Amino acid sequence: MYIVDLHSHTRFFHGRRTLGDLFDPFGARALAKMAQRRGLDGIATTNHDYYTPLEPPADVETLPGIEITTDRGHVLVVGPDPPSETKPGELTPAQAVELAHERDCAAIVAHPFRNSTIRELEDVPFDAIEVNGKHPRSRPLVEELAADRGLPLIGGSDAHYPFEVGRAYTVVEADRLTPESVVDAIRDGRVSARVSHSRLDRLLRRAYRAIHRRKRVIDSMADPTPGVGTPPGEEDS
């Protein structure tokens, strides 16, 4: 058994790619340090629309990944060979899944009830659906969606700051923790989503709930959103 946060970012800002590339190694080390402090065995770095191989921190296992901005919302791609870069809004969800599978990666629906209409698609072969750490109160809706699609649940913090790591995570049943073993476990359903209930995480969730309520990017099952690909609040970055 391994505890892995399958959705994290090495920077807290978007745009300014050159500056971000300089920051990413520091961000990856900070994420790993916090993951170690919180008892995690691994993290997946899933930056928006790019993947850059970094010197792996010694503290925890770091899994390759990318968060693809499709024309209907975000798709997490985790595995041994994620694409190095995608153009925001260019791919459909089906194309993102096809790309992931061609590269031996798992394709996961990210935060299906925030800024996304991917959940409305019934014929795209996703591998899992995410319980997102920013608003886990949507978990009953996510569970209903996963049951309807016959897909397992994974957990990811969606951390953009190191202190957010581990507020949601995935329990992976595997003999070893490697990108390949995580992909196999997801596809075999040997994963389960967990949510942290620490005091810090409860406070963070209240803050994000207020922020997302003002931005009107959280939905119920009956109220679909427009489904744009830009991260909430970052349309002008």
mmCIF file of C-alpha atoms in Angstrom:
data_model
loop_
_atom_site.group_PDB
_atom_site.id
_atom_site.type_symbol
_atom_site.label_atom_id
_atom_site.label_comp_id
_atom_site.label_asym_id
_atom_site.label_seq_id
_atom_site.Cartn_x
_atom_site.Cartn_y
_atom_site.Cartn_z
ATOM 1 C CA MET A 1 0.000 0.000 0.000
ATOM 2 C CA TYR A 2 1.212 3.477 -0.869
ATOM 3 C CA ILE A 3 -0.198 6.919 -0.178
ATOM 4 C CA VAL A 4 0.117 9.238 -3.162
ATOM 5 C CA ASP A 5 -1.146 12.723 -3.974
ATOM 6 C CA LEU A 6 -1.959 12.451 -7.696
ATOM 7 C CA HIS A 7 -2.592 16.155 -8.369
ATOM 8 C CA SER A 8 -0.028 18.802 -7.459
ATOM 9 C CA HIS A 9 1.685 21.788 -9.052
ATOM 10 C CA THR A 10 5.241 23.035 -8.690
ATOM 11 C CA ARG A 11 4.254 26.703 -8.958
ATOM 12 C CA PHE A 12 1.487 28.909 -7.573
ATOM 13 C CA PHE A 13 1.249 31.140 -10.645
ATOM 14 C CA HIS A 14 0.479 30.708 -14.348
ATOM 15 C CA GLY A 15 1.914 32.442 -17.377
ATOM 16 C CA ARG A 16 5.471 33.810 -17.298
ATOM 17 C CA ARG A 17 6.802 30.467 -18.520
ATOM 18 C CA THR A 18 10.484 31.427 -18.328
ATOM 19 C CA LEU A 19 10.181 32.491 -14.699
ATOM 20 C CA GLY A 20 8.157 29.387 -13.954
ATOM 21 C CA ASP A 21 10.769 27.079 -15.408
ATOM 22 C CA LEU A 22 13.325 28.594 -13.062
ATOM 23 C CA PHE A 23 10.983 28.192 -10.097
ATOM 24 C CA ASP A 24 9.868 24.601 -10.794
ATOM 25 C CA PRO A 25 12.883 22.761 -9.290
ATOM 26 C CA PHE A 26 12.437 24.665 -6.029
ATOM 27 C CA GLY A 27 8.697 24.057 -6.109
ATOM 28 C CA ALA A 28 9.180 20.328 -6.642
ATOM 29 C CA ARG A 29 11.544 20.100 -3.669
ATOM 30 C CA ALA A 30 9.131 22.049 -1.477
ATOM 31 C CA LEU A 31 6.241 19.778 -2.476
ATOM 32 C CA ALA A 32 8.319 16.688 -1.688
ATOM 33 C CA LYS A 33 9.367 18.021 1.716
ATOM 34 C CA MET A 34 5.780 18.731 2.682
ATOM 35 C CA ALA A 35 4.603 15.385 1.331
ATOM 36 C CA GLN A 36 7.209 13.656 3.482
ATOM 37 C CA ARG A 37 6.096 15.607 6.561
ATOM 38 C CA ARG A 38 2.511 14.559 5.931
ATOM 39 C CA GLY A 39 3.433 10.889 5.605
ATOM 40 C CA LEU A 40 2.936 10.510 1.873
ATOM 41 C CA ASP A 41 4.946 8.046 -0.161
ATOM 42 C CA GLY A 42 4.674 9.938 -3.437
ATOM 43 C CA ILE A 43 3.279 12.851 -5.415
ATOM 44 C CA ALA A 44 2.465 13.395 -9.067
ATOM 45 C CA THR A 45 3.497 16.749 -10.491
ATOM 46 C CA THR A 46 0.701 17.750 -12.865
ATOM 47 C CA ASN A 47 1.391 21.274 -14.049
ATOM 48 C CA HIS A 48 -1.040 22.965 -16.403
ATOM 49 C CA ASP A 49 -0.286 21.939 -19.991
ATOM 50 C CA TYR A 50 3.378 21.070 -19.608
ATOM 51 C CA TYR A 51 5.655 18.455 -18.112
ATOM 52 C CA THR A 52 9.342 19.092 -17.463
ATOM 53 C CA PRO A 53 11.493 16.265 -16.068
ATOM 54 C CA LEU A 54 13.160 17.461 -12.879
ATOM 55 C CA GLU A 55 15.838 16.013 -10.645
ATOM 56 C CA PRO A 56 13.730 13.779 -8.385
ATOM 57 C CA PRO A 57 13.800 14.794 -4.707
ATOM 58 C CA ALA A 58 15.050 12.061 -2.409
ATOM 59 C CA ASP A 59 12.252 12.541 0.125
ATOM 60 C CA VAL A 60 9.345 10.936 -1.750
ATOM 61 C CA GLU A 61 8.661 9.292 -5.096
ATOM 62 C CA THR A 62 7.808 11.896 -7.738
ATOM 63 C CA LEU A 63 5.586 10.669 -10.562
ATOM 64 C CA PRO A 64 5.455 12.345 -13.993
ATOM 65 C CA GLY A 65 2.211 13.991 -15.003
ATOM 66 C CA ILE A 66 0.427 16.874 -16.703
ATOM 67 C CA GLU A 67 -2.961 18.543 -16.328
ATOM 68 C CA ILE A 68 -4.302 19.008 -19.848
ATOM 69 C CA THR A 69 -6.681 21.893 -20.460
ATOM 70 C CA THR A 70 -9.216 20.469 -22.918
ATOM 71 C CA ASP A 71 -12.115 22.328 -24.498
ATOM 72 C CA ARG A 72 -14.446 20.904 -21.816
ATOM 73 C CA GLY A 73 -12.300 21.038 -18.671
ATOM 74 C CA HIS A 74 -9.167 19.486 -17.173
ATOM 75 C CA VAL A 75 -7.774 15.983 -17.575
ATOM 76 C CA LEU A 76 -4.963 14.623 -15.399
ATOM 77 C CA VAL A 77 -2.468 12.436 -17.241
ATOM 78 C CA VAL A 78 -0.170 10.430 -14.956
ATOM 79 C CA GLY A 79 2.340 7.787 -15.971
ATOM 80 C CA PRO A 80 5.804 7.080 -17.291
ATOM 81 C CA ASP A 81 5.682 9.280 -20.414
ATOM 82 C CA PRO A 82 3.239 12.202 -20.275
ATOM 83 C CA PRO A 83 3.289 14.716 -23.152
ATOM 84 C CA SER A 84 5.793 17.509 -22.639
ATOM 85 C CA GLU A 85 3.374 20.265 -23.636
ATOM 86 C CA THR A 86 -0.201 20.789 -24.795
ATOM 87 C CA LYS A 87 -1.976 23.890 -26.032
ATOM 88 C CA PRO A 88 -4.772 25.009 -23.661
ATOM 89 C CA GLY A 89 -8.208 24.358 -25.139
ATOM 90 C CA GLU A 90 -6.907 22.672 -28.291
ATOM 91 C CA LEU A 91 -7.671 19.037 -27.434
ATOM 92 C CA THR A 92 -11.038 17.477 -26.776
ATOM 93 C CA PRO A 93 -11.327 15.165 -23.755
ATOM 94 C CA ALA A 94 -11.352 12.161 -26.103
ATOM 95 C CA GLN A 95 -8.138 13.344 -27.750
ATOM 96 C CA ALA A 96 -6.504 13.897 -24.366
ATOM 97 C CA VAL A 97 -7.404 10.357 -23.305
ATOM 98 C CA GLU A 98 -6.119 8.935 -26.572
ATOM 99 C CA LEU A 99 -2.854 10.836 -26.122
ATOM 100 C CA ALA A 100 -2.515 9.555 -22.555
ATOM 101 C CA HIS A 101 -3.118 5.951 -23.540
ATOM 102 C CA GLU A 102 -0.683 6.163 -26.468
ATOM 103 C CA ARG A 103 1.978 7.166 -23.921
ATOM 104 C CA ASP A 104 1.082 4.396 -21.419
ATOM 105 C CA CYS A 105 -0.447 6.883 -18.966
ATOM 106 C CA ALA A 106 -3.711 6.968 -17.042
ATOM 107 C CA ALA A 107 -6.297 9.624 -17.939
ATOM 108 C CA ILE A 108 -8.306 11.021 -15.022
ATOM 109 C CA VAL A 109 -11.212 13.464 -14.907
ATOM 110 C CA ALA A 110 -10.014 16.341 -12.700
ATOM 111 C CA HIS A 111 -12.475 18.155 -10.393
ATOM 112 C CA PRO A 112 -15.551 17.187 -12.451
ATOM 113 C CA PHE A 113 -17.831 19.664 -10.656
ATOM 114 C CA ARG A 114 -15.610 22.717 -10.957
ATOM 115 C CA ASN A 115 -15.171 24.551 -14.231
ATOM 116 C CA SER A 116 -15.843 21.449 -16.307
ATOM 117 C CA THR A 117 -18.472 19.720 -18.425
ATOM 118 C CA ILE A 118 -16.405 16.600 -19.023
ATOM 119 C CA ARG A 119 -18.765 14.751 -16.690
ATOM 120 C CA GLU A 120 -21.491 15.053 -19.341
ATOM 121 C CA LEU A 121 -19.540 12.841 -21.759
ATOM 122 C CA GLU A 122 -20.463 9.170 -21.581
ATOM 123 C CA ASP A 123 -18.335 7.562 -24.290
ATOM 124 C CA VAL A 124 -14.801 8.742 -23.426
ATOM 125 C CA PRO A 125 -12.659 5.921 -21.936
ATOM 126 C CA PHE A 126 -11.293 7.637 -18.839
ATOM 127 C CA ASP A 127 -9.451 5.531 -16.283
ATOM 128 C CA ALA A 128 -10.634 7.259 -13.081
ATOM 129 C CA ILE A 129 -12.360 10.304 -11.617
ATOM 130 C CA GLU A 130 -10.850 12.622 -9.031
ATOM 131 C CA VAL A 131 -12.024 13.596 -5.568
ATOM 132 C CA ASN A 132 -10.431 17.036 -5.464
ATOM 133 C CA GLY A 133 -8.973 18.410 -2.243
ATOM 134 C CA LYS A 134 -10.231 21.948 -2.786
ATOM 135 C CA HIS A 135 -13.886 21.030 -2.388
ATOM 136 C CA PRO A 136 -14.382 17.443 -1.179
ATOM 137 C CA ARG A 137 -17.991 18.187 -0.183
ATOM 138 C CA SER A 138 -18.772 17.363 -3.818
ATOM 139 C CA ARG A 139 -17.627 13.801 -3.140
ATOM 140 C CA PRO A 140 -21.161 12.299 -3.100
ATOM 141 C CA LEU A 141 -21.705 13.699 -6.601
ATOM 142 C CA VAL A 142 -18.294 12.436 -7.714
ATOM 143 C CA GLU A 143 -19.059 8.992 -6.292
ATOM 144 C CA GLU A 144 -22.373 8.921 -8.131
ATOM 145 C CA LEU A 145 -20.651 9.906 -11.356
ATOM 146 C CA ALA A 146 -17.917 7.298 -10.902
ATOM 147 C CA ALA A 147 -20.452 4.574 -10.152
ATOM 148 C CA ASP A 148 -22.441 5.531 -13.231
ATOM 149 C CA ARG A 149 -19.307 5.331 -15.394
ATOM 150 C CA GLY A 150 -17.906 2.244 -13.663
ATOM 151 C CA LEU A 151 -14.654 4.028 -12.798
ATOM 152 C CA PRO A 152 -12.498 4.113 -9.652
ATOM 153 C CA LEU A 153 -11.928 7.223 -7.566
ATOM 154 C CA ILE A 154 -8.536 8.769 -6.951
ATOM 155 C CA GLY A 155 -7.667 11.652 -4.621
ATOM 156 C CA GLY A 156 -5.575 14.697 -5.393
ATOM 157 C CA SER A 157 -4.935 17.868 -3.444
ATOM 158 C CA ASP A 158 -4.664 20.172 -6.475
ATOM 159 C CA ALA A 159 -1.917 21.863 -4.478
ATOM 160 C CA HIS A 160 -0.430 25.048 -5.883
ATOM 161 C CA TYR A 161 1.272 25.833 -2.556
ATOM 162 C CA PRO A 162 3.312 23.224 -0.691
ATOM 163 C CA PHE A 163 1.204 23.442 2.480
ATOM 164 C CA GLU A 164 -1.797 22.167 0.466
ATOM 165 C CA VAL A 165 -0.194 18.817 -0.363
ATOM 166 C CA GLY A 166 -2.024 15.774 0.953
ATOM 167 C CA ARG A 167 -5.403 17.339 1.716
ATOM 168 C CA ALA A 168 -6.750 14.654 -0.631
ATOM 169 C CA TYR A 169 -4.745 11.617 -1.685
ATOM 170 C CA THR A 170 -4.897 8.153 -3.194
ATOM 171 C CA VAL A 171 -4.255 4.803 -1.551
ATOM 172 C CA VAL A 172 -2.527 2.656 -4.175
ATOM 173 C CA GLU A 173 -2.352 -1.122 -3.858
ATOM 174 C CA ALA A 174 0.954 -2.107 -5.451
ATOM 175 C CA ASP A 175 4.129 -4.015 -4.645
ATOM 176 C CA ARG A 176 6.316 -1.084 -5.718
ATOM 177 C CA LEU A 177 5.656 2.600 -6.282
ATOM 178 C CA THR A 178 6.534 3.412 -9.885
ATOM 179 C CA PRO A 179 4.712 5.334 -12.636
ATOM 180 C CA GLU A 180 3.897 2.032 -14.315
ATOM 181 C CA SER A 181 2.553 0.401 -11.146
ATOM 182 C CA VAL A 182 0.339 3.412 -10.420
ATOM 183 C CA VAL A 183 -1.131 3.294 -13.930
ATOM 184 C CA ASP A 184 -1.799 -0.434 -13.575
ATOM 185 C CA ALA A 185 -3.406 0.050 -10.156
ATOM 186 C CA ILE A 186 -5.696 2.792 -11.469
ATOM 187 C CA ARG A 187 -6.811 0.710 -14.430
ATOM 188 C CA ASP A 188 -7.346 -2.368 -12.247
ATOM 189 C CA GLY A 189 -9.333 -0.394 -9.668
ATOM 190 C CA ARG A 190 -6.738 -0.985 -6.937
ATOM 191 C CA VAL A 191 -6.977 2.624 -5.786
ATOM 192 C CA SER A 192 -9.191 4.564 -3.412
ATOM 193 C CA ALA A 193 -9.620 8.245 -2.588
ATOM 194 C CA ARG A 194 -9.045 9.717 0.861
ATOM 195 C CA VAL A 195 -9.547 13.210 2.267
ATOM 196 C CA SER A 196 -7.562 14.715 5.143
ATOM 197 C CA HIS A 197 -9.593 16.146 8.018
ATOM 198 C CA SER A 198 -6.829 18.018 9.796
ATOM 199 C CA ARG A 199 -7.623 21.440 11.199
ATOM 200 C CA LEU A 200 -5.508 23.154 8.524
ATOM 201 C CA ASP A 201 -7.257 21.282 5.749
ATOM 202 C CA ARG A 202 -10.691 22.129 7.139
ATOM 203 C CA LEU A 203 -9.753 25.813 7.199
ATOM 204 C CA LEU A 204 -8.402 25.625 3.657
ATOM 205 C CA ARG A 205 -11.591 24.004 2.415
ATOM 206 C CA ARG A 206 -13.730 26.782 3.912
ATOM 207 C CA ALA A 207 -11.562 29.356 2.167
ATOM 208 C CA TYR A 208 -11.735 27.625 -1.204
ATOM 209 C CA ARG A 209 -15.467 27.080 -0.846
ATOM 210 C CA ALA A 210 -15.969 30.818 -0.383
ATOM 211 C CA ILE A 211 -13.648 31.666 -3.270
ATOM 212 C CA HIS A 212 -15.255 29.242 -5.685
ATOM 213 C CA ARG A 213 -18.750 30.284 -4.636
ATOM 214 C CA ARG A 214 -17.921 33.858 -5.588
ATOM 215 C CA LYS A 215 -16.430 32.709 -8.884
ATOM 216 C CA ARG A 216 -19.457 30.483 -9.535
ATOM 217 C CA VAL A 217 -17.367 27.574 -10.755
ATOM 218 C CA ILE A 218 -18.808 24.804 -8.557
ATOM 219 C CA ASP A 219 -21.887 22.956 -9.813
ATOM 220 C CA SER A 220 -24.474 20.429 -8.788
ATOM 221 C CA MET A 221 -25.271 17.379 -10.901
ATOM 222 C CA ALA A 222 -28.294 19.192 -12.346
ATOM 223 C CA ASP A 223 -26.600 22.496 -13.199
ATOM 224 C CA PRO A 224 -23.913 22.131 -15.877
ATOM 225 C CA THR A 225 -21.302 24.832 -16.329
ATOM 226 C CA PRO A 226 -20.048 26.350 -19.588
ATOM 227 C CA GLY A 227 -16.957 24.169 -19.264
ATOM 228 C CA VAL A 228 -14.038 26.398 -20.154
ATOM 229 C CA GLY A 229 -10.505 25.168 -19.851
ATOM 230 C CA THR A 230 -8.764 28.101 -18.186
ATOM 231 C CA PRO A 231 -8.038 27.563 -14.468
ATOM 232 C CA PRO A 232 -10.601 29.480 -12.385
ATOM 233 C CA GLY A 233 -9.701 33.097 -11.843
ATOM 234 C CA GLU A 234 -6.772 33.004 -14.230
ATOM 235 C CA GLU A 235 -8.481 34.000 -17.476
ATOM 236 C CA ASP A 236 -6.231 37.024 -17.955
ATOM 237 C CA SER A 237 -2.906 35.410 -17.035
#
